[in-house]
Amino acid sequence: MGEVTLPRRMFLWCMAVIYMIAFVSLYVQVPGLYGNEGLLPARWQLRYSGKPLLEQLLSSPTLLWLGPRLGLDTHTAMELLCLAGAALSLAATLFEALRHSLVFFCLWALYLSLYQVGQVFLYFQWDNLLLETGFLCILVAPLTSFSGPRVFREHDGVTFWLVRWLLFRLMFASGVVKLTSRCPTWWGLTALTYHYETQCIPTPLAWFAHQLPVWWQKLSVVGTFVIEIAVPVLFFSPLRRLRLGAFYTQVLLQVLIILSGNYNFFNLLTLALCLSLLDDQHVGRDTQSKVTMHSKLQSWLCYLVELGVWSLLIFGTIVCFDLQVDATKNHVLSRTAFTFHQFNQFLKTVTIPCVWIGVLSLTWEMVTSMFRCACVSGFLRRFWRMIQWTLVATATASVFSISLVPFTYIEYDSNARLWPGVRQAYDLVDRYQLVNSYGLFRRMTGVGGRPEVVIEGSSDGVTWTEIEFMYKPGNMTAPPPVVTPHQPRLDWQMWFAALGPHTQSPWFTSLIYRLLQGKRDVIELIQTDVTKYPFHLQPPAYIRAHRYRYWFTEPKADGSRWWRRVYDEEFYPTVHLGNTFLDGMLNQYGLKDKSSSRRLPNTTAAQAVRWLRSQVRGVPAHTLIWTLMACSATFCLLQGLRNRNRSSQGASLINPDTTTSKPDTADDVDRLLEDHKETEQADYEEEEDDVSCRDENDKEEGNDPVDDNSEEEELEEDKMLDESF
């Protein structure tokens, strides 16, 4: 694989943006989810037993242990961590010099601290993926900002390879679990006929995608299997065009998911991982190369191999899914042409070879990197680069080794064959979320209709009013929202709660209790504008919940409705404050706070946090996030245009006659200046040699040396030009 300087820079910028999104999205929801009067107060997760700080950090690695030492309660400390993470990631987004290892370590530590007390509202696979990818950023990013983030390092290919390995594990496992789960919709290729209307928070385009014919939905499932199971093997291909083809197929899948569903920053994070498949030649549009007979022959052989790979992939798809064209109905027939036993045997056959493919690919990157370090001029520089390579190679090999444990979870026999030492190392670092197992959309839910919990409140127990959420389906005439990249975590958990009885979601009892109390922080999770909450003036005296079955409506001329629903069953009985059933559930789950009301801390930091909260209160989270993203993108665009103008001016000063080639970045200007200086230095030395030769000749002939004023003036102008740069 070629140099990865530009993809690495793009990856680090994307990770800074994603961190900013994650911190801001969580910050808006902290009071309602984890506040002292929230659904699951975070202080319950931290038991201050008087143990030394180091021992507490080892038992539960979170910076929230420092809260009491700073005069902050747990709720305020969580908000402070979110604000610190948002500010630091925003700064890294705007300034490339801040995208180094120390900054990414701080971002990873801050998010891990929040994750440790996040409980069910932070236990999503994309939170695990963000932590794992964020840890890799510590290895991928420059160690300090003094060397410059644009400087090429010989070991960049080694650390950046871990990002590609993570992308492979994510996509391959996500495709495999769909079949190992034995879900009949995935095996019958009908999963997408239910997916668009049963996913957590669909977009308006999901309604239109749901109307597509069944044969197209089944063909889309086939494409999903190919992209997630077969194509990821090409991530490690030595042929760059195969890797580029795999890159664009993954981008296509992620873009389609973004258009049809609100999956917060998860798809953006996957797209960032896909950058590991690119190189400088593709990103920088460097297509100039010398063409020889040998390169032509090699190019033709590569074309033949690539054609063979894609042909084999298409042929395997046709055979495995029995694709046939029905000319009479103008559609493609498809079915799964293999059994679960055959797929299980296939999985046993390929899991260990996939590991060895990863080993060989990583070994190649390490050897290539070591060779580059050995070719550095100067003994001390070469020695220092070899020390760096040793440390980086050791860290990379260690992370790769422990990642084999969660990767082989997809096949039991392969997992059992792992070396016990690797499993022990994985157990030691498991609490830090360095590596994780993945498997999205394992089973398709809502086959008999999308289950949806509708909460109702009443002041007299006779007249009931539905409590409508901002994002999740409820009102049948309201179109699905677009909230990406924000994740409304309560709305997501409401979707999970509807899949089973309320006893499987203890936090739901806490939600009912807080709504009866009229806690504003919890109400703002439902409606940011509390005036739209039907009981904003006075809390309801009674609350109950029912489960309905929702479906997308069929296409109609008027288009007045998006959903239709039928009543299913009672989800939560009618309760009120002091109700025996409610008190029993609160005591059973330990959700009733028996301690007296706590006084708010009055330190300077606490006051600053509360003041900032008052400034953003009432602003929808997705609006706040998009505003920050738009401002950041505008700043980066203006910064890029300024650098381009500087590059153009530098090119014109270096060579005023050149108008066709202009540098694109500040690196190009520096490179051109160095080349210019080297050229002028060589010319200067040649002039000195010529003058000295003429002087010697003149002395031999008895003549005085010639004083060439024009040459001296040119040299003076060149020196002044160098000094000006």
XYZ file of C-alpha atoms in Angstrom:
725
model
C 0.000 0.000 0.000
C 1.271 3.491 -0.847
C 1.787 6.421 1.463
C -1.198 7.302 3.644
C -0.380 10.827 4.781
C -3.481 12.461 3.288
C -5.974 9.706 4.289
C -4.510 9.763 7.795
C -5.031 13.510 8.056
C -8.598 13.150 6.766
C -9.266 10.348 9.254
C -8.033 12.376 12.222
C -10.121 15.383 11.170
C -13.222 13.196 10.837
C -12.611 11.697 14.265
C -12.348 15.164 15.803
C -15.714 16.066 14.248
C -17.337 12.824 15.426
C -16.046 13.317 18.959
C -17.556 16.807 18.946
C -20.909 15.412 17.807
C -20.876 12.677 20.452
C -19.997 15.004 23.337
C -22.508 17.702 22.380
C -25.290 15.170 21.796
C -24.717 13.597 25.204
C -24.255 16.933 26.983
C -27.751 18.094 26.057
C -29.263 14.944 27.586
C -27.148 14.598 30.753
C -29.589 16.339 33.173
C -32.577 14.232 32.131
C -30.683 10.946 31.943
C -28.073 11.200 34.717
C -28.932 14.263 36.776
C -29.823 14.077 40.450
C -33.478 14.063 39.411
C -32.967 12.209 36.149
C -33.939 8.719 35.052
C -30.772 6.953 36.224
C -28.726 9.318 38.421
C -25.042 8.788 37.747
C -24.092 9.219 41.394
C -25.576 5.804 42.094
C -22.789 4.256 40.013
C -20.014 5.810 42.101
C -19.765 4.501 45.631
C -17.320 6.667 47.544
C -15.927 4.160 50.018
C -12.911 6.164 51.147
C -10.483 4.031 49.130
C -7.389 5.635 47.561
C -8.023 7.391 44.253
C -5.792 5.010 42.303
C -7.712 2.003 43.584
C -11.017 3.630 42.632
C -9.722 4.410 39.129
C -8.622 0.817 38.663
C -11.986 -0.549 39.779
C -13.946 1.884 37.601
C -11.807 3.961 35.188
C -13.624 7.300 35.174
C -12.484 10.846 35.850
C -15.718 11.447 37.756
C -13.908 10.232 40.869
C -12.196 13.632 40.837
C -15.532 15.465 41.156
C -15.590 15.765 44.985
C -11.977 16.965 44.966
C -13.045 19.790 42.649
C -16.124 20.615 44.702
C -18.523 19.181 42.077
C -21.312 16.664 42.363
C -21.475 13.805 39.855
C -24.092 15.454 37.649
C -22.128 18.705 37.324
C -18.894 16.780 36.784
C -20.492 14.871 33.910
C -21.545 18.104 32.263
C -18.051 19.489 32.756
C -16.500 16.430 31.099
C -18.896 16.762 28.146
C -18.053 20.445 27.768
C -14.327 19.764 27.987
C -14.600 17.017 25.374
C -16.713 19.195 23.065
C -14.331 22.159 23.361
C -11.217 20.035 22.846
C -12.651 18.191 19.845
C -13.879 21.475 18.348
C -10.397 22.925 18.693
C -8.913 19.807 17.062
C -11.422 20.178 14.237
C -10.389 23.752 13.558
C -6.627 23.488 14.082
C -4.605 20.643 12.634
C -1.767 21.200 15.088
C -4.046 19.911 17.874
C -4.714 16.586 16.202
C -1.968 14.736 17.995
C -1.805 11.787 20.350
C -2.145 13.705 23.605
C -5.375 15.406 22.508
C -6.900 12.152 21.294
C -5.882 10.450 24.512
C -7.748 13.125 26.473
C -10.827 12.728 24.259
C -10.764 8.951 24.685
C -10.354 9.249 28.475
C -13.225 11.748 28.713
C -15.634 9.577 26.736
C -14.585 6.444 28.609
C -15.281 8.280 31.877
C -18.827 9.023 30.743
C -19.293 5.508 29.399
C -18.465 3.957 32.763
C -21.533 5.538 34.401
C -23.735 5.682 31.284
C -25.579 2.451 32.076
C -28.175 1.314 29.554
C -28.337 4.669 27.735
C -24.679 4.416 26.668
C -24.439 0.686 26.025
C -24.728 0.893 22.247
C -22.341 -0.669 19.770
C -21.466 2.721 18.262
C -20.350 3.941 21.685
C -18.033 0.938 21.888
C -16.900 1.576 18.324
C -16.150 5.220 19.113
C -14.039 4.215 22.101
C -12.106 1.611 20.122
C -11.554 3.919 17.160
C -10.653 6.748 19.513
C -7.985 4.574 21.101
C -6.544 3.805 17.664
C -6.346 7.558 17.034
C -3.829 7.759 19.867
C -1.542 5.454 17.863
C -2.322 6.935 14.442
C -1.946 10.628 15.360
C 1.466 12.326 15.652
C 2.980 12.086 19.114
C 3.306 15.878 19.459
C 2.418 18.919 17.418
C 6.060 20.069 17.212
C 6.908 17.727 14.349
C 3.842 18.889 12.441
C 0.826 16.718 11.669
C 1.616 16.770 7.951
C 5.056 15.247 8.325
C 5.298 11.742 6.912
C 6.401 9.082 9.380
C 7.769 5.768 8.265
C 5.523 3.823 10.648
C 2.245 5.533 9.659
C 1.261 2.578 7.503
C 1.561 0.217 10.479
C -0.686 2.135 12.863
C -3.160 3.102 10.146
C -3.460 -0.591 9.264
C -5.233 -1.173 12.597
C -8.042 1.096 11.384
C -8.450 -1.088 8.303
C -8.499 -4.214 10.488
C -11.206 -2.686 12.672
C -13.274 -1.869 9.574
C -12.924 -5.485 8.423
C -14.017 -6.861 11.797
C -16.988 -4.515 11.937
C -18.338 -5.243 8.459
C -17.554 -8.969 8.313
C -19.092 -9.668 11.733
C -22.157 -7.552 10.906
C -22.801 -9.664 7.838
C -22.095 -13.015 9.480
C -24.357 -12.551 12.515
C -27.356 -11.935 10.270
C -27.093 -15.533 9.091
C -25.827 -17.193 12.280
C -28.838 -15.771 14.149
C -31.096 -17.952 11.955
C -33.456 -15.029 11.539
C -36.019 -16.172 8.916
C -36.226 -12.713 7.338
C -32.506 -12.624 6.572
C -32.492 -16.181 5.298
C -35.628 -15.514 3.274
C -34.119 -12.245 1.918
C -37.195 -10.329 3.104
C -35.564 -8.360 5.940
C -35.702 -5.008 4.143
C -39.423 -5.336 3.534
C -39.727 -4.812 7.315
C -36.576 -2.858 8.127
C -37.505 0.608 6.875
C -40.645 0.886 9.013
C -39.388 -1.065 12.046
C -35.996 0.621 12.580
C -35.707 2.867 15.594
C -36.091 6.312 14.028
C -36.692 6.207 10.257
C -36.284 9.194 7.948
C -38.886 10.434 5.438
C -36.976 8.624 2.680
C -37.546 5.351 4.542
C -41.258 5.661 3.706
C -40.436 5.857 0.005
C -37.884 3.022 0.239
C -40.543 0.887 1.904
C -42.751 1.246 -1.184
C -40.176 -0.396 -3.489
C -41.198 -3.767 -4.966
C -40.418 -6.930 -3.023
C -38.035 -8.314 -5.666
C -35.915 -5.173 -5.341
C -35.927 -5.432 -1.538
C -34.716 -9.022 -1.742
C -32.022 -8.061 -4.231
C -30.936 -5.315 -1.820
C -30.519 -7.924 0.927
C -28.310 -9.938 -1.429
C -26.225 -6.824 -2.052
C -25.934 -6.261 1.695
C -24.587 -9.771 2.231
C -22.057 -9.345 -0.576
C -20.841 -5.967 0.689
C -20.593 -7.080 4.323
C -19.247 -10.643 3.956
C -17.443 -11.046 0.618
C -16.086 -7.565 -0.143
C -14.263 -6.959 3.195
C -11.666 -9.584 2.270
C -10.559 -7.179 -0.481
C -9.526 -4.661 2.174
C -6.187 -6.487 2.376
C -5.674 -6.931 -1.354
C -2.211 -5.956 -2.648
C -3.947 -4.468 -5.714
C -5.003 -0.906 -4.923
C -7.888 -0.838 -7.426
C -9.503 -3.754 -5.611
C -9.199 -1.834 -2.356
C -10.672 1.242 -4.009
C -13.570 -0.819 -5.342
C -14.172 -2.162 -1.833
C -14.014 1.410 -0.507
C -16.739 2.681 -2.819
C -19.035 -0.269 -2.126
C -18.783 0.403 1.611
C -19.420 4.112 1.090
C -22.487 3.304 -1.002
C -23.927 1.098 1.749
C -23.305 3.660 4.490
C -24.785 6.535 2.482
C -27.953 4.526 1.797
C -28.280 3.757 5.511
C -27.828 7.446 6.383
C -30.550 8.442 3.907
C -33.069 5.914 5.229
C -32.392 5.886 8.982
C -31.248 8.106 11.859
C -28.259 6.200 13.214
C -26.527 9.176 14.863
C -22.748 9.213 14.293
C -22.432 5.477 13.663
C -22.388 5.633 9.858
C -20.139 8.697 9.916
C -17.745 6.719 12.088
C -17.822 3.806 9.637
C -17.140 6.175 6.735
C -14.149 7.516 8.641
C -12.856 3.953 9.024
C -13.235 3.473 5.267
C -10.564 6.134 4.692
C -8.000 3.503 5.690
C -8.552 1.908 2.262
C -7.237 4.985 0.426
C -3.728 6.242 -0.279
C -2.085 9.505 -1.244
C -2.117 8.645 -4.926
C -5.909 8.431 -4.971
C -6.691 11.272 -2.587
C -4.041 13.636 -3.922
C -4.820 12.868 -7.580
C -1.164 12.070 -8.216
C -1.447 10.186 -11.487
C 1.916 11.099 -13.059
C 4.088 8.056 -13.583
C 6.631 6.868 -16.078
C 5.212 4.306 -18.441
C 7.542 1.487 -19.501
C 7.072 -1.845 -21.178
C 7.491 -3.564 -17.822
C 4.866 -1.335 -16.153
C 2.484 -1.852 -19.079
C 2.757 -5.619 -18.750
C 2.316 -5.414 -15.011
C -0.694 -3.140 -15.428
C -2.359 -5.541 -17.842
C -1.756 -8.461 -15.498
C -3.312 -6.471 -12.646
C -6.315 -5.669 -14.805
C -6.779 -9.354 -15.584
C -6.534 -10.322 -11.908
C -9.001 -7.613 -10.906
C -11.403 -8.652 -13.641
C -11.127 -12.229 -12.436
C -11.809 -11.261 -8.810
C -14.924 -9.218 -9.622
C -16.148 -11.890 -12.037
C -15.697 -14.559 -9.378
C -17.549 -12.363 -6.886
C -20.472 -11.893 -9.269
C -20.542 -15.583 -10.198
C -20.497 -16.616 -6.531
C -23.374 -14.245 -5.810
C -25.441 -15.689 -8.657
C -24.814 -19.248 -7.468
C -25.290 -18.654 -3.729
C -28.528 -16.723 -4.175
C -29.812 -18.386 -7.336
C -30.290 -15.105 -9.204
C -32.504 -15.398 -12.270
C -33.973 -12.780 -14.574
C -37.712 -13.053 -15.139
C -38.214 -11.355 -18.494
C -41.992 -11.655 -18.363
C -42.294 -9.614 -15.154
C -39.134 -7.533 -15.649
C -37.568 -8.347 -12.305
C -34.854 -10.516 -10.750
C -35.707 -13.663 -8.785
C -33.531 -14.539 -5.791
C -33.414 -17.040 -2.962
C -30.861 -18.384 -0.498
C -29.355 -21.442 -2.198
C -27.357 -22.736 0.787
C -28.312 -24.132 4.181
C -27.390 -23.041 7.685
C -25.144 -26.077 8.056
C -23.286 -25.205 4.869
C -22.821 -21.613 5.980
C -21.592 -22.777 9.382
C -19.030 -25.013 7.685
C -18.003 -22.085 5.485
C -17.535 -19.944 8.573
C -15.376 -22.593 10.245
C -13.298 -22.771 7.089
C -12.678 -19.039 6.579
C -12.396 -17.597 10.110
C -8.843 -18.749 10.821
C -7.667 -17.967 7.235
C -9.048 -14.450 7.713
C -6.867 -14.161 10.789
C -3.827 -15.297 8.796
C -4.652 -12.840 6.038
C -4.565 -10.147 8.688
C -1.236 -11.482 10.012
C 0.343 -11.485 6.540
C -0.980 -8.031 5.714
C 0.279 -6.585 8.994
C 3.651 -8.298 8.549
C 4.016 -6.736 5.112
C 3.263 -3.285 6.517
C 5.782 -3.812 9.318
C 8.543 -5.006 6.981
C 7.906 -2.127 4.584
C 7.992 0.350 7.442
C 11.178 -1.148 8.861
C 12.861 -0.906 5.449
C 11.909 2.774 5.213
C 13.347 3.425 8.657
C 16.560 1.651 7.676
C 16.906 3.881 4.604
C 16.838 7.134 6.594
C 20.076 9.062 6.192
C 22.185 9.713 9.263
C 23.029 7.204 11.962
C 21.312 8.995 14.844
C 18.142 9.660 12.854
C 18.079 6.072 11.642
C 18.603 4.782 15.178
C 15.790 6.981 16.539
C 13.418 5.912 13.769
C 14.142 2.257 14.468
C 13.318 2.776 18.161
C 10.039 4.416 17.151
C 9.300 1.554 14.765
C 9.949 -1.022 17.503
C 7.554 0.647 19.925
C 4.849 1.168 17.306
C 5.169 -2.360 15.913
C 4.918 -3.834 19.414
C 1.827 -1.795 20.254
C 0.185 -2.635 16.920
C 0.879 -6.352 17.251
C -0.503 -6.310 20.800
C -3.751 -4.589 19.796
C -4.139 -6.943 16.849
C -3.606 -9.995 19.044
C -6.209 -9.100 21.657
C -8.690 -8.095 18.921
C -8.727 -11.723 17.773
C -10.709 -12.672 20.869
C -13.861 -10.649 20.079
C -13.435 -11.241 16.344
C -13.526 -15.029 16.705
C -16.736 -14.847 18.751
C -18.490 -15.342 15.412
C -17.273 -18.985 15.355
C -16.929 -20.984 18.568
C -14.291 -23.506 17.428
C -11.998 -20.767 16.109
C -12.298 -18.863 19.363
C -11.429 -21.968 21.352
C -8.218 -22.435 19.325
C -6.771 -19.080 20.372
C -3.697 -19.025 22.581
C -4.797 -18.703 26.269
C -2.322 -15.874 26.803
C -4.200 -13.730 24.270
C -7.439 -14.376 26.106
C -5.865 -13.373 29.428
C -4.526 -10.153 27.918
C -7.989 -9.382 26.560
C -9.533 -9.870 30.002
C -7.060 -7.378 31.491
C -7.994 -4.551 29.093
C -11.669 -5.371 28.598
C -12.835 -2.649 31.005
C -11.151 0.009 28.845
C -13.106 -0.912 25.691
C -9.936 -1.152 23.594
C -11.392 -3.907 21.403
C -14.992 -5.051 21.080
C -17.207 -7.490 19.221
C -19.768 -6.217 16.736
C -22.812 -7.509 14.945
C -25.482 -5.031 13.879
C -29.072 -5.919 12.941
C -28.681 -9.482 14.133
C -32.430 -10.154 14.009
C -35.216 -8.256 12.289
C -37.877 -7.085 14.744
C -41.408 -5.908 14.102
C -42.295 -8.553 11.533
C -45.918 -8.472 12.692
C -45.944 -4.681 12.898
C -43.698 -2.150 14.554
C -44.301 -2.249 18.362
C -44.518 1.219 19.829
C -45.195 2.291 23.426
C -47.534 5.276 23.773
C -47.627 7.036 27.164
C -50.829 8.765 28.210
C -51.475 11.191 31.051
C -54.619 12.400 32.746
C -55.561 14.912 35.408
C -58.816 13.197 36.419
C -58.363 9.590 35.348
C -61.126 9.961 32.738
C -59.760 12.134 29.943
C -56.430 10.896 28.618
C -53.886 12.774 26.516
C -51.060 11.129 24.599
C -47.560 12.362 25.406
C -45.822 12.821 22.059
C -42.046 12.470 21.731
C -39.989 14.683 19.451
C -38.383 11.904 17.442
C -39.927 8.459 17.858
C -43.166 7.593 15.996
C -46.354 8.504 17.812
C -48.459 11.005 15.922
C -49.625 9.214 12.786
C -49.758 12.404 10.706
C -46.262 13.615 11.650
C -43.514 12.771 9.134
C -40.442 10.894 10.384
C -37.742 13.355 11.485
C -34.152 13.819 10.343
C -31.975 14.049 13.458
C -28.648 12.556 12.306
C -26.009 12.821 13.739
C -27.735 13.444 17.097
C -28.873 10.411 19.079
C -31.955 10.934 21.298
C -31.107 8.167 23.729
C -34.481 8.041 25.481
C -36.272 7.620 22.145
C -33.892 4.798 21.266
C -34.543 3.013 24.547
C -38.287 3.438 24.071
C -37.875 1.378 20.892
C -36.090 -1.380 22.820
C -38.637 -1.248 25.637
C -41.486 -1.907 23.194
C -39.920 -5.232 22.191
C -40.730 -6.860 25.545
C -42.565 -6.334 28.856
C -41.794 -3.269 30.947
C -40.019 -5.455 33.502
C -37.163 -5.855 31.004
C -36.665 -2.061 31.068
C -36.468 -0.965 34.720
C -35.667 2.594 33.686
C -39.225 2.886 32.262
C -40.653 2.856 35.796
C -38.295 5.714 36.612
C -39.611 7.600 33.552
C -43.203 7.217 34.748
C -42.209 8.351 38.242
C -40.367 11.467 37.023
C -43.252 12.464 34.735
C -45.680 12.211 37.651
C -43.324 14.450 39.603
C -43.125 16.894 36.682
C -39.308 16.998 36.542
C -38.357 19.464 33.817
C -35.018 17.822 32.980
C -36.824 14.606 32.056
C -39.593 16.457 30.223
C -36.963 18.134 28.006
C -35.896 14.673 26.825
C -39.403 14.315 25.411
C -39.926 17.882 24.199
C -37.111 20.425 24.190
C -39.741 23.132 23.977
C -41.614 22.328 27.186
C -44.620 24.375 26.048
C -45.373 21.558 23.582
C -45.570 19.092 26.459
C -49.286 18.731 27.272
C -48.732 18.828 31.058
C -46.140 21.602 31.265
C -48.346 23.727 33.530
C -49.197 20.947 35.971
C -47.937 17.338 36.131
C -50.489 14.634 35.322
C -52.152 12.950 38.265
C -52.334 9.604 36.457
C -50.125 7.951 33.826
C -50.483 4.737 31.860
C -48.863 3.213 28.761
C -50.206 1.076 25.920
C -48.482 -0.822 23.154
C -49.560 -0.309 19.546
C -48.525 -1.841 16.248
C -47.402 0.700 13.630
C -47.024 0.356 9.862
C -46.157 2.762 7.100
C -49.213 3.795 5.111
C -49.698 2.859 1.487
C -49.152 5.539 -1.161
C -52.134 7.868 -1.336
C -52.987 10.852 -3.450
C -53.477 13.228 -0.515
C -50.421 12.010 1.435
C -51.966 13.193 4.688
C -50.783 10.313 6.853
C -47.437 8.580 7.311
C -48.415 5.861 9.784
C -51.314 3.608 10.590
C -51.656 1.674 13.845
C -53.764 -0.819 15.764
C -54.052 -1.328 19.501
C -52.055 -4.251 20.880
C -52.142 -4.435 24.696
C -51.562 -2.603 27.953
C -47.877 -2.001 28.560
C -47.920 -0.254 31.960
C -50.944 -0.035 34.285
C -52.482 3.220 35.456
C -50.441 4.613 38.359
C -50.200 7.779 40.442
C -47.854 9.085 43.087
C -48.124 6.879 46.167
C -49.529 4.003 44.120
C -48.638 0.641 45.660
C -47.615 -0.922 42.353
C -45.411 2.041 41.422
C -43.700 2.164 44.824
C -43.118 -1.572 44.684
C -41.459 -1.345 41.275
C -39.291 1.591 42.367
C -38.126 -0.279 45.459
C -37.557 -3.482 43.509
C -35.231 -1.780 41.036
C -33.670 0.573 43.573
C -34.917 3.636 41.710
C -36.356 5.575 44.633
C -33.868 7.990 46.130
C -34.219 7.731 49.910
C -31.598 10.389 50.664
C -32.537 13.975 51.351
C -32.377 16.561 48.607
C -28.824 17.566 47.796
C -27.559 21.123 47.756
C -26.092 22.302 44.486
C -22.345 22.988 44.624
C -21.502 26.670 44.600
C -17.933 26.618 43.303
C -16.834 28.771 40.388
C -16.694 25.788 38.052
C -20.193 24.670 39.062
C -21.588 28.156 38.518
C -19.967 28.350 35.086
C -21.432 24.975 34.109
C -24.917 26.008 35.254
C -24.656 29.335 33.406
C -23.742 27.602 30.176
C -26.609 25.167 30.646
C -29.008 28.090 30.936
C -27.749 29.463 27.623
C -28.419 26.297 25.607
C -31.611 25.237 27.393
C -34.480 25.019 24.954
C -32.280 24.635 21.860
C -32.908 21.304 20.046
C -29.826 19.110 20.146
C -29.735 18.435 16.408
C -29.922 22.187 15.728
C -27.023 22.847 18.086
C -24.916 20.092 16.518
C -25.582 21.181 12.935
C -24.764 24.786 13.847
C -21.388 23.757 15.262
C -20.693 21.553 12.256
C -21.617 24.328 9.810
C -19.423 26.866 11.596
C -16.516 24.402 11.751
C -16.865 23.516 8.065
C -16.978 27.201 7.120
C -13.865 27.956 9.170
C -11.976 25.009 7.670
C -13.063 26.021 4.161
C -11.856 29.602 4.644
C -8.624 28.286 6.108
C -8.158 26.020 3.101
C -8.799 28.869 0.670
C -6.283 31.045 2.508
C -3.663 28.295 2.318
C -4.398 27.856 -1.384
C -3.911 31.582 -1.990
C -0.643 31.485 -0.092
C 0.416 28.494 -2.136
C -0.416 30.298 -5.370
C 1.529 33.373 -4.278
C 4.467 31.226 -3.248
C 4.474 29.442 -6.592
C 4.359 32.724 -8.517
C 7.269 34.122 -6.491
C 9.324 30.993 -6.989
C 8.655 30.798 -10.716
C 6.684 33.722 -12.159
C 6.600 32.146 -15.615
C 4.840 29.005 -14.394
C 1.053 29.247 -14.659
C -0.079 25.673 -15.156
C 1.109 23.963 -11.942
C 0.159 25.393 -8.578
C 0.694 23.858 -5.147
C -2.423 22.832 -3.281
C -1.216 22.883 0.303
C 1.283 24.558 2.569
C 3.385 21.384 2.335
C 3.730 21.917 -1.403
C 4.927 25.481 -0.808
C 7.529 24.266 1.682
C 8.657 21.576 -0.736
C 8.946 24.056 -3.599
C 10.875 26.480 -1.410
C 13.291 23.745 -0.394
C 13.773 22.687 -4.018
C 14.297 26.323 -4.951
C 16.876 26.810 -2.242
C 18.705 23.633 -3.212
C 18.752 24.679 -6.846
C 19.999 28.172 -6.041
C 22.633 26.747 -3.698
C 23.870 24.436 -6.444
C 23.923 27.307 -8.923
C 25.764 29.444 -6.379
C 28.407 26.766 -5.892
C 28.786 26.371 -9.654
C 29.234 30.146 -9.995
C 31.909 30.103 -7.288
C 33.700 27.258 -9.067
C 33.544 29.162 -12.348
C 34.861 32.346 -10.726
C 37.683 30.496 -8.993
C 38.630 28.782 -12.232
C 38.668 32.098 -14.057
C 40.771 33.635 -11.293
C 43.333 30.842 -11.562
C 43.443 31.158 -15.321
C 43.827 34.907 -15.083
C 46.668 34.527 -12.578
C 48.418 32.048 -14.823
C 48.066 34.447 -17.749
C 49.012 37.434 -15.621
C 45.645 39.133 -15.918
C 43.387 40.526 -13.163
C 40.211 38.694 -12.260
C 37.083 39.823 -14.037
C 34.510 41.600 -11.848
C 31.103 40.413 -13.073
C 28.636 42.836 -11.452
C 25.596 41.301 -13.102
C 26.244 37.854 -11.603
C 26.758 39.309 -8.115
C 23.498 41.234 -8.409
C 21.621 38.053 -9.362
C 23.063 36.205 -6.386
C 22.074 39.043 -4.072
C 18.517 38.955 -5.443
C 18.336 35.200 -4.904
C 19.495 35.557 -1.297
C 16.927 38.272 -0.654
C 14.215 36.030 -2.153
C 15.184 33.144 0.139
C 15.186 35.414 3.184
C 11.742 36.748 2.274
C 10.324 33.218 2.472
